[in-house]
Coordinates of N, CA, C and O in Angstrom, one line a residue:
X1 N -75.4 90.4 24.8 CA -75.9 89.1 25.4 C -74.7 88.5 26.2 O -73.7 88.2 25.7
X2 N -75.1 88.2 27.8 CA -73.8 87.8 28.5 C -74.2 86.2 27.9 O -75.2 85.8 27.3
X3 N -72.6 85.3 28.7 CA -72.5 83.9 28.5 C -72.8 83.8 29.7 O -72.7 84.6 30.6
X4 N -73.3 82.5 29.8 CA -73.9 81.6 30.5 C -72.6 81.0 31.7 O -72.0 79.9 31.3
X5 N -72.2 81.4 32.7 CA -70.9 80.9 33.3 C -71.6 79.7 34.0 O -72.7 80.0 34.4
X6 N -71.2 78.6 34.3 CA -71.2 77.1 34.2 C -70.9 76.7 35.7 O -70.2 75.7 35.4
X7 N -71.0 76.6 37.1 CA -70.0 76.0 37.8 C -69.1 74.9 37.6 O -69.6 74.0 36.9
X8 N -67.6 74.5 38.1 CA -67.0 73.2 38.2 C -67.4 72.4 38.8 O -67.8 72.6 39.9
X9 N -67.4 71.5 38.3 CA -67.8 70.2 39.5 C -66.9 69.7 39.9 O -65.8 70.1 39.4
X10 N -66.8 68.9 40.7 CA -65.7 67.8 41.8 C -64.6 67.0 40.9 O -63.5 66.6 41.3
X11 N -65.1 67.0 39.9 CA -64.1 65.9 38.8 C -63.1 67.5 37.8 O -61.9 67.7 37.5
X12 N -64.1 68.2 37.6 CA -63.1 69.3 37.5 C -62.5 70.9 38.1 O -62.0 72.0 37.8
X13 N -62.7 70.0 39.1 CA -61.3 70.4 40.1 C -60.4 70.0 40.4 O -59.5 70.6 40.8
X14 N -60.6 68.7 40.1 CA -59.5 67.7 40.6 C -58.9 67.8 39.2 O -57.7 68.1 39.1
X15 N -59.3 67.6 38.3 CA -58.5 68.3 36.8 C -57.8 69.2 37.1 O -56.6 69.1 37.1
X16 N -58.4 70.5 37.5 CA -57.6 71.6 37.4 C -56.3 71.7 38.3 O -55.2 72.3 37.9
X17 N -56.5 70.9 39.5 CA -55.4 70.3 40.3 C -53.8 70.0 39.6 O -52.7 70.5 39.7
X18 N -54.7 68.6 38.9 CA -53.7 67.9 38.1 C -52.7 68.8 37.2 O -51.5 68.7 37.3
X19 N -53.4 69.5 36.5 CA -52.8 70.1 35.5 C -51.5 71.2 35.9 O -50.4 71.3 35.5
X20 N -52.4 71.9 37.2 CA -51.5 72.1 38.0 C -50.0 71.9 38.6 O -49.0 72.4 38.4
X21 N -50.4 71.0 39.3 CA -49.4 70.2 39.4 C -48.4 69.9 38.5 O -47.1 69.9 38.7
X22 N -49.0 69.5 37.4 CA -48.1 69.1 36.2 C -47.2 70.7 35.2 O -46.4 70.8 34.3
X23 N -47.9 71.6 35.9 CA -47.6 72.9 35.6 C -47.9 73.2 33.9 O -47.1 73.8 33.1
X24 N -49.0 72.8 33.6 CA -49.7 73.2 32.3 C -51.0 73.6 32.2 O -51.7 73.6 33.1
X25 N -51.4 74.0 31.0 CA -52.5 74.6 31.3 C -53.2 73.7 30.6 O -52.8 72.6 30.4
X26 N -54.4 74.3 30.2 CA -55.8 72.9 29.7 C -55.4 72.8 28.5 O -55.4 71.7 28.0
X27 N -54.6 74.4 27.4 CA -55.1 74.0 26.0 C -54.0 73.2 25.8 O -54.3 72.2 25.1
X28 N -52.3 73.3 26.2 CA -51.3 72.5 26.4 C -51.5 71.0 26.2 O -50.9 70.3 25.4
X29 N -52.8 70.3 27.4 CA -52.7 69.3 28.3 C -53.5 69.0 26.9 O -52.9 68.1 26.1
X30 N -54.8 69.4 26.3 CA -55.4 69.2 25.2 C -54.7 68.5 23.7 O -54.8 67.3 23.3
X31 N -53.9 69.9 23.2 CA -52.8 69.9 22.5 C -52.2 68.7 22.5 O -52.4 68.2 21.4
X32 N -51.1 67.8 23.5 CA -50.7 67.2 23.3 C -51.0 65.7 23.7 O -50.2 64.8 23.7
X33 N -52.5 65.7 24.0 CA -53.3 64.3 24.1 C -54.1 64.1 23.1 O -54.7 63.1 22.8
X34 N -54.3 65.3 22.5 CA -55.5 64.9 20.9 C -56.6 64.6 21.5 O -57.1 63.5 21.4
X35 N -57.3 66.0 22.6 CA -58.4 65.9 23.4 C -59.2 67.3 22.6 O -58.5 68.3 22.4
X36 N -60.3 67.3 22.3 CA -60.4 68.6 21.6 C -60.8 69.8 23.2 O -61.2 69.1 24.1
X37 N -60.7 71.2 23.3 CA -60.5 71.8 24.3 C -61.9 71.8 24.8 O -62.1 71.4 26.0
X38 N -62.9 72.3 24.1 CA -64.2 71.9 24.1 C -64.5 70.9 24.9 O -65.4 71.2 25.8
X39 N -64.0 69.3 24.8 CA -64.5 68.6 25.7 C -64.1 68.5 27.0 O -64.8 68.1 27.9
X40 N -62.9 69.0 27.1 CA -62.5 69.2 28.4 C -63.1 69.9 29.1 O -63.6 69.4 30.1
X41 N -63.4 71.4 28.7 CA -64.4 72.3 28.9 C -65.2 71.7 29.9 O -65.1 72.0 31.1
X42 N -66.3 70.5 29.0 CA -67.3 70.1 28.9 C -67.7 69.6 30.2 O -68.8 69.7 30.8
X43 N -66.1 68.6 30.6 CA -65.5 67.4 31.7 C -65.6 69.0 32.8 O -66.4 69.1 33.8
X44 N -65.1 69.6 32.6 CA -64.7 70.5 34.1 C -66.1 71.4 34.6 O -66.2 71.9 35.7
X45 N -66.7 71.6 33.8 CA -68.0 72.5 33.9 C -69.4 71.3 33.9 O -70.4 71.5 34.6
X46 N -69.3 70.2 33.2 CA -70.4 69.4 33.7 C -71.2 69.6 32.3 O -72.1 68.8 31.9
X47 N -71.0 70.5 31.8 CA -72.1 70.5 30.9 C -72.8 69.7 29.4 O -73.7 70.0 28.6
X48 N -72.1 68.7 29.4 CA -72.3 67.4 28.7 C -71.4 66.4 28.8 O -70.2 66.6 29.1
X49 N -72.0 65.1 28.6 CA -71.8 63.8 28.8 C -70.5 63.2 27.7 O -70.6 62.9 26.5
X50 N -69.2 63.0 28.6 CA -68.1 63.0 27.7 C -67.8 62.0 27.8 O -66.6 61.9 27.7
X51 N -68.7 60.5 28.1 CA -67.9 59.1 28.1 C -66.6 58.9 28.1 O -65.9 58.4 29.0
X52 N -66.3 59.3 26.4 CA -64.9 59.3 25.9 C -63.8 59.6 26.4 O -62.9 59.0 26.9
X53 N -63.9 60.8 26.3 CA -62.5 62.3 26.7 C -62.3 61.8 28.1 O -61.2 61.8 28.5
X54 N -63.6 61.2 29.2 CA -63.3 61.5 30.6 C -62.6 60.5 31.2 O -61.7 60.6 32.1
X55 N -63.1 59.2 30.5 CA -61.9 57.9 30.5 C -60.7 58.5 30.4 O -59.9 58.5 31.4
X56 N -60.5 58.9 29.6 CA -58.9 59.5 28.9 C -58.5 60.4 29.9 O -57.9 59.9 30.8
X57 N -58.8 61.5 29.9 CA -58.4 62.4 30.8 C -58.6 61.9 32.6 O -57.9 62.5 33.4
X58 N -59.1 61.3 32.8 CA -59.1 60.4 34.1 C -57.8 59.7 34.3 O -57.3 59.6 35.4
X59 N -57.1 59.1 32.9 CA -56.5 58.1 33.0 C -54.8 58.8 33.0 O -53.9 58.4 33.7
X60 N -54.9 59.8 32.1 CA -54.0 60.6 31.7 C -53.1 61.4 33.2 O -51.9 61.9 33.3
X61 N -54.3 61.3 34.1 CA -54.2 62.2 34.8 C -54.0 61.8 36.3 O -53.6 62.4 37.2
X62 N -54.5 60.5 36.2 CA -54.2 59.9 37.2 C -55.0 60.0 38.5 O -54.8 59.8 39.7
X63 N -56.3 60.6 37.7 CA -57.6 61.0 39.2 C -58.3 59.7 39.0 O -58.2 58.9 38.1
X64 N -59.2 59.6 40.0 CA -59.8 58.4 41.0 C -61.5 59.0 40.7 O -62.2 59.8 41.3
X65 N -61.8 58.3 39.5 CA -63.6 59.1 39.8 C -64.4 58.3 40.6 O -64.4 57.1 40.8
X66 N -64.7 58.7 40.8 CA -66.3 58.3 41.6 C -67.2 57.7 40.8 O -67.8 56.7 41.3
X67 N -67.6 58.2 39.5 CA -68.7 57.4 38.6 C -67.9 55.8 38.3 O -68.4 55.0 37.6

């Protein structure tokens, strides 16, 4: 049974940017924000509603959302 691959959306690209930039990767950036990886996931692929995490990780990160 294959998995279901997700597109990124606009908010997580601009994540993946950041992280970049910052020269880390997701489970790192996770790791030491006490973000579980899953929701980040969730933020970069779109596939559920992360109120919480996306404040955080918006903030952490220093991106400009649109919502």
């Amino acid at each position: 049974m294959e998995k279901k691959k997700y597109p990124i959306t606009p908010l997580g690209w601009k994540i993946k940017e950041k992280l970049i930039e910052k020269q880390m990767d997701q489970k790192t950036f996770c790791d030491m924000n006490k973000i579980p990886a899953s929701r980040l996931s969730n933020l970069i692929h779109g596939t559920r509603k992360t109120k919480r995490y996306r404040k955080q990780v918006v903030a952490l990160l220093g991106i400009i959302d649109e919502k």
